[in-house]
PDB file of C-alpha atoms in Angstrom:
ATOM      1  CA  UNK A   1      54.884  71.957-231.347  1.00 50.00           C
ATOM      2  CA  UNK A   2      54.788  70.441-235.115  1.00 52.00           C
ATOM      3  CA  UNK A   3      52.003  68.709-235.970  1.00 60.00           C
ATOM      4  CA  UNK A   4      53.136  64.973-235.843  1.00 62.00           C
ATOM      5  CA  UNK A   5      50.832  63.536-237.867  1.00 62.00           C
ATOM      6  CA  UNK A   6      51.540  65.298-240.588  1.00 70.00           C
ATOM      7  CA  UNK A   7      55.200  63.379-240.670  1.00 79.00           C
ATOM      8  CA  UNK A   8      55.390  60.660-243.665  1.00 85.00           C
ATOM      9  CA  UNK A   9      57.076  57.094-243.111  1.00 92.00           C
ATOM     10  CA  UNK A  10      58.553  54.582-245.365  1.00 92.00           C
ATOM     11  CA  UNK A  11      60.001  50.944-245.325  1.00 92.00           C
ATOM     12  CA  UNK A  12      61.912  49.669-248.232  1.00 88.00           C
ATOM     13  CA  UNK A  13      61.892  46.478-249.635  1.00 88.00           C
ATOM     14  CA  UNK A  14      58.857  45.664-247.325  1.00 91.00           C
ATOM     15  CA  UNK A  15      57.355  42.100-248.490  1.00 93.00           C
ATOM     16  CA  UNK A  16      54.047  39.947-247.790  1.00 93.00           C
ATOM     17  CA  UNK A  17      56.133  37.850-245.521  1.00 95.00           C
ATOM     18  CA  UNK A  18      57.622  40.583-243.118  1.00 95.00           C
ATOM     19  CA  UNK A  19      54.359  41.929-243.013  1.00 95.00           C
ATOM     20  CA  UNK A  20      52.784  38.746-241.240  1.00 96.00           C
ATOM     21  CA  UNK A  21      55.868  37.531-239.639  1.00 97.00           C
ATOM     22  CA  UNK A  22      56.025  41.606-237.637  1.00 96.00           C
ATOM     23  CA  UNK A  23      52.491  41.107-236.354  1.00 96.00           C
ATOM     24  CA  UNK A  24      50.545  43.300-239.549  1.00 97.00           C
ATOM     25  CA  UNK A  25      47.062  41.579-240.874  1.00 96.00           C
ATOM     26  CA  UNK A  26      45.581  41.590-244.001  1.00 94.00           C
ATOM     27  CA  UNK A  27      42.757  44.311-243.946  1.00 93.00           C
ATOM     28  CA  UNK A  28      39.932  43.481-246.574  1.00 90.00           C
ATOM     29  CA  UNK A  29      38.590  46.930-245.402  1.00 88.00           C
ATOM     30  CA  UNK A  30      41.524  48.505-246.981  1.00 84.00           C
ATOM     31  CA  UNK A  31      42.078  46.100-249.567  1.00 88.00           C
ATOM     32  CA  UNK A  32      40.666  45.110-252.906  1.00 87.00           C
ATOM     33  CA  UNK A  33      41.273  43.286-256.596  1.00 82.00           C
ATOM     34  CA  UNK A  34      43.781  45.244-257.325  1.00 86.00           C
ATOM     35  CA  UNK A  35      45.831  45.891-253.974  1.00 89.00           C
ATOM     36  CA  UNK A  36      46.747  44.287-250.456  1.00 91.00           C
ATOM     37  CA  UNK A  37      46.187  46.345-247.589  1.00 94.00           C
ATOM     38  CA  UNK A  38      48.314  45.274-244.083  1.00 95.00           C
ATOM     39  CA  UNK A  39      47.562  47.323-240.338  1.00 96.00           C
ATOM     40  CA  UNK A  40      49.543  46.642-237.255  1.00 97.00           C
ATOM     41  CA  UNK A  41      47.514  47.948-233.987  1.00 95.00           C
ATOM     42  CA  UNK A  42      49.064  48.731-230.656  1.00 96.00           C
ATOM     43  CA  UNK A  43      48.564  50.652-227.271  1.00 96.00           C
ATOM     44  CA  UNK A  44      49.635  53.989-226.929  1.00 95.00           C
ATOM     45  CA  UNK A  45      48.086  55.227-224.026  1.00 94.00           C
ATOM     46  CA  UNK A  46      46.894  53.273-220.996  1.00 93.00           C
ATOM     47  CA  UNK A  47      45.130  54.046-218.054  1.00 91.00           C
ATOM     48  CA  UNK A  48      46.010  51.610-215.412  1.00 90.00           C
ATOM     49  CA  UNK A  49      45.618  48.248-216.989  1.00 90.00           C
ATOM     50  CA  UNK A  50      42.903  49.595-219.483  1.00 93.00           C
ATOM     51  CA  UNK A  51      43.923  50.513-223.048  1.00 93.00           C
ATOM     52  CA  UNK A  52      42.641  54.362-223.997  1.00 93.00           C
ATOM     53  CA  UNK A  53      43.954  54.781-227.071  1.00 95.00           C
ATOM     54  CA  UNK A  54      45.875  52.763-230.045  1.00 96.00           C
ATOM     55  CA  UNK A  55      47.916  53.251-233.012  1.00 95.00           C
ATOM     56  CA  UNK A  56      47.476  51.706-236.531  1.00 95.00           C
ATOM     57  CA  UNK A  57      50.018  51.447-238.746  1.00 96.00           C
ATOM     58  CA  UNK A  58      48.807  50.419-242.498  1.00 94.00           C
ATOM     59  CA  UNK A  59      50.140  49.423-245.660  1.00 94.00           C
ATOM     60  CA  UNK A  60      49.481  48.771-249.138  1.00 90.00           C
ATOM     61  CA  UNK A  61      51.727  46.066-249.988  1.00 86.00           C
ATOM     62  CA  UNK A  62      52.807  47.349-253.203  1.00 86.00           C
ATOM     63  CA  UNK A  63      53.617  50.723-251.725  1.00 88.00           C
ATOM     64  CA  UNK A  64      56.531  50.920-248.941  1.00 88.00           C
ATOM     65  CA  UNK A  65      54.977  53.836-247.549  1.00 92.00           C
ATOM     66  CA  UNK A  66      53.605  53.176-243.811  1.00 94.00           C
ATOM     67  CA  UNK A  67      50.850  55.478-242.931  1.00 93.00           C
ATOM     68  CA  UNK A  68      49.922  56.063-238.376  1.00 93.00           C
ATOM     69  CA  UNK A  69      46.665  56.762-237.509  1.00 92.00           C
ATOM     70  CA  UNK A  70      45.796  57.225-233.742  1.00 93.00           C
ATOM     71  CA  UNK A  71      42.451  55.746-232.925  1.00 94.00           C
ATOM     72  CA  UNK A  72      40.032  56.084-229.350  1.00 93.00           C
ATOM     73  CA  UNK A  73      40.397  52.023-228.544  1.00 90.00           C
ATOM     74  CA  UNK A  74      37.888  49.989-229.314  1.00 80.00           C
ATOM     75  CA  UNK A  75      36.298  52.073-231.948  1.00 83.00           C
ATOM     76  CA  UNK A  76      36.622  53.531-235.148  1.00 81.00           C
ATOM     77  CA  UNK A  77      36.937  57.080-234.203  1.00 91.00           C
ATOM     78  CA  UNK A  78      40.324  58.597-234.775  1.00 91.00           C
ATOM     79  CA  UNK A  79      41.567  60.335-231.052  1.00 88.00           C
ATOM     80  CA  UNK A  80      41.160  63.401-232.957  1.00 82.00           C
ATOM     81  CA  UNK A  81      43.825  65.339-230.629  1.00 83.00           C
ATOM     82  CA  UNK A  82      46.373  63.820-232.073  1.00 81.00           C
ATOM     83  CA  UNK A  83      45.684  65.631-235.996  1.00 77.00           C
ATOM     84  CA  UNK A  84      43.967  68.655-234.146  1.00 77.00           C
ATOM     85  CA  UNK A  85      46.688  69.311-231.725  1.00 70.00           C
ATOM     86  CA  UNK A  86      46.404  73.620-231.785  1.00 70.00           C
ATOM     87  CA  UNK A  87      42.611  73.460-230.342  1.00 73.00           C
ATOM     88  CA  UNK A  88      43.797  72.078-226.925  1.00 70.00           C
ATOM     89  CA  UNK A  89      46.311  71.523-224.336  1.00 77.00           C
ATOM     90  CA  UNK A  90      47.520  68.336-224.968  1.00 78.00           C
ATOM     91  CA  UNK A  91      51.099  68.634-225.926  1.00 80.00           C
ATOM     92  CA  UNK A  92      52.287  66.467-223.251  1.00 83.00           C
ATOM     93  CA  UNK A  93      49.982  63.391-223.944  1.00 86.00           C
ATOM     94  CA  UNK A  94      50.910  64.062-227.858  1.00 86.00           C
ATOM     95  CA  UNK A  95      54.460  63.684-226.838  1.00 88.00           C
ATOM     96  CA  UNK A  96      53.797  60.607-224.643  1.00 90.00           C
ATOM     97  CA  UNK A  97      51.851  59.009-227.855  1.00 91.00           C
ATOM     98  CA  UNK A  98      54.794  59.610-230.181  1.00 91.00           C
ATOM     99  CA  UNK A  99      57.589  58.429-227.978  1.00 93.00           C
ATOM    100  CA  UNK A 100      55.593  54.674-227.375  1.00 95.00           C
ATOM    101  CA  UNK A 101      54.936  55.381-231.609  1.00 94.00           C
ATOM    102  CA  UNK A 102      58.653  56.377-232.475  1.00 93.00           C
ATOM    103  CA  UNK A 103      59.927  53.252-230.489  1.00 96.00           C
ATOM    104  CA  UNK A 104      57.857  51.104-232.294  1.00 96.00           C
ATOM    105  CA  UNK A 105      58.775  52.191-235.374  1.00 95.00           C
ATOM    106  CA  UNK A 106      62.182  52.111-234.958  1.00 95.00           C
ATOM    107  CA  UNK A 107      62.042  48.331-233.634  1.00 96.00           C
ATOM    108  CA  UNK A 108      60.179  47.404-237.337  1.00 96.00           C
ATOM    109  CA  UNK A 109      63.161  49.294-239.125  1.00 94.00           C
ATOM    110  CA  UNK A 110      60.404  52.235-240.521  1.00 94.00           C
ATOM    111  CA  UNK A 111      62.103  55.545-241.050  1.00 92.00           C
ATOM    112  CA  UNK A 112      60.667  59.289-241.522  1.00 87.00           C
ATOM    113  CA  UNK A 113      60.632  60.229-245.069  1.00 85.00           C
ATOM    114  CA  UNK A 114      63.053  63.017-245.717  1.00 69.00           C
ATOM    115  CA  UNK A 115      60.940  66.103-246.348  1.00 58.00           C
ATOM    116  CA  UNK A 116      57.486  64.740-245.376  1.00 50.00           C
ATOM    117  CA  UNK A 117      57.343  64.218-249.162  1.00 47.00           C
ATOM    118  CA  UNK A 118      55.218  60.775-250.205  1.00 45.00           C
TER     119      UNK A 118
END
């Protein structure tokens, strides 16, 4: 199995307004005088009606690159599978993760950067 999260992402001529109007938020965490950061959060993994785990997806305004993150939900711990993948057994749940990731993606019009060059 390739390490997912090692796979880059872009979205050309990405504005301020598609941003906000595709459900991304300003992050002043991210952000500061001198750039605009933007993260989009949704479930990736739920166990009945409980969310486990979540994926980010942040920008930097002036950049059109879109980065994923994987996080444990309702912290700020990244589900540390998901970069770590060769210490476990959890290619199935990996491949779960990226398909509800992948669909997302595609619905916001991001595509894999050729290469995994940024």
């Amino acid at each position: 199995m390739v390490n997912m999260a090692n796979l880059k992402f872009i979205k050309p001529d990405m504005t301020k307004q598609w941003l906000l109007s595709n459900g991304f938020c300003y992050n002043r965490l991210f952000s500061d005088g001198e750039t605009e950061s933007y993260t989009y959060r949704f479930p990736v993994y739920k166990h009945e009606e409980f969310t486990i785990l979540e994926c980010e997806l942040r920008v930097i305004l002036e950049s059109q690159y879109v980065y994923v993150d994987v996080y444990d939900y309702n912290t700020i711990n990244k589900y540390a599978p998901f970069y770590f993948y060769e210490y476990g057994q959890y290619g199935l749940l990996l491949r779960n993760i990226w398909q509800v990731i992948e669909k997302e993606i595609q619905r916001l019009g991001i595509s894999k950067v050729r290469g995994g060059q940024m």
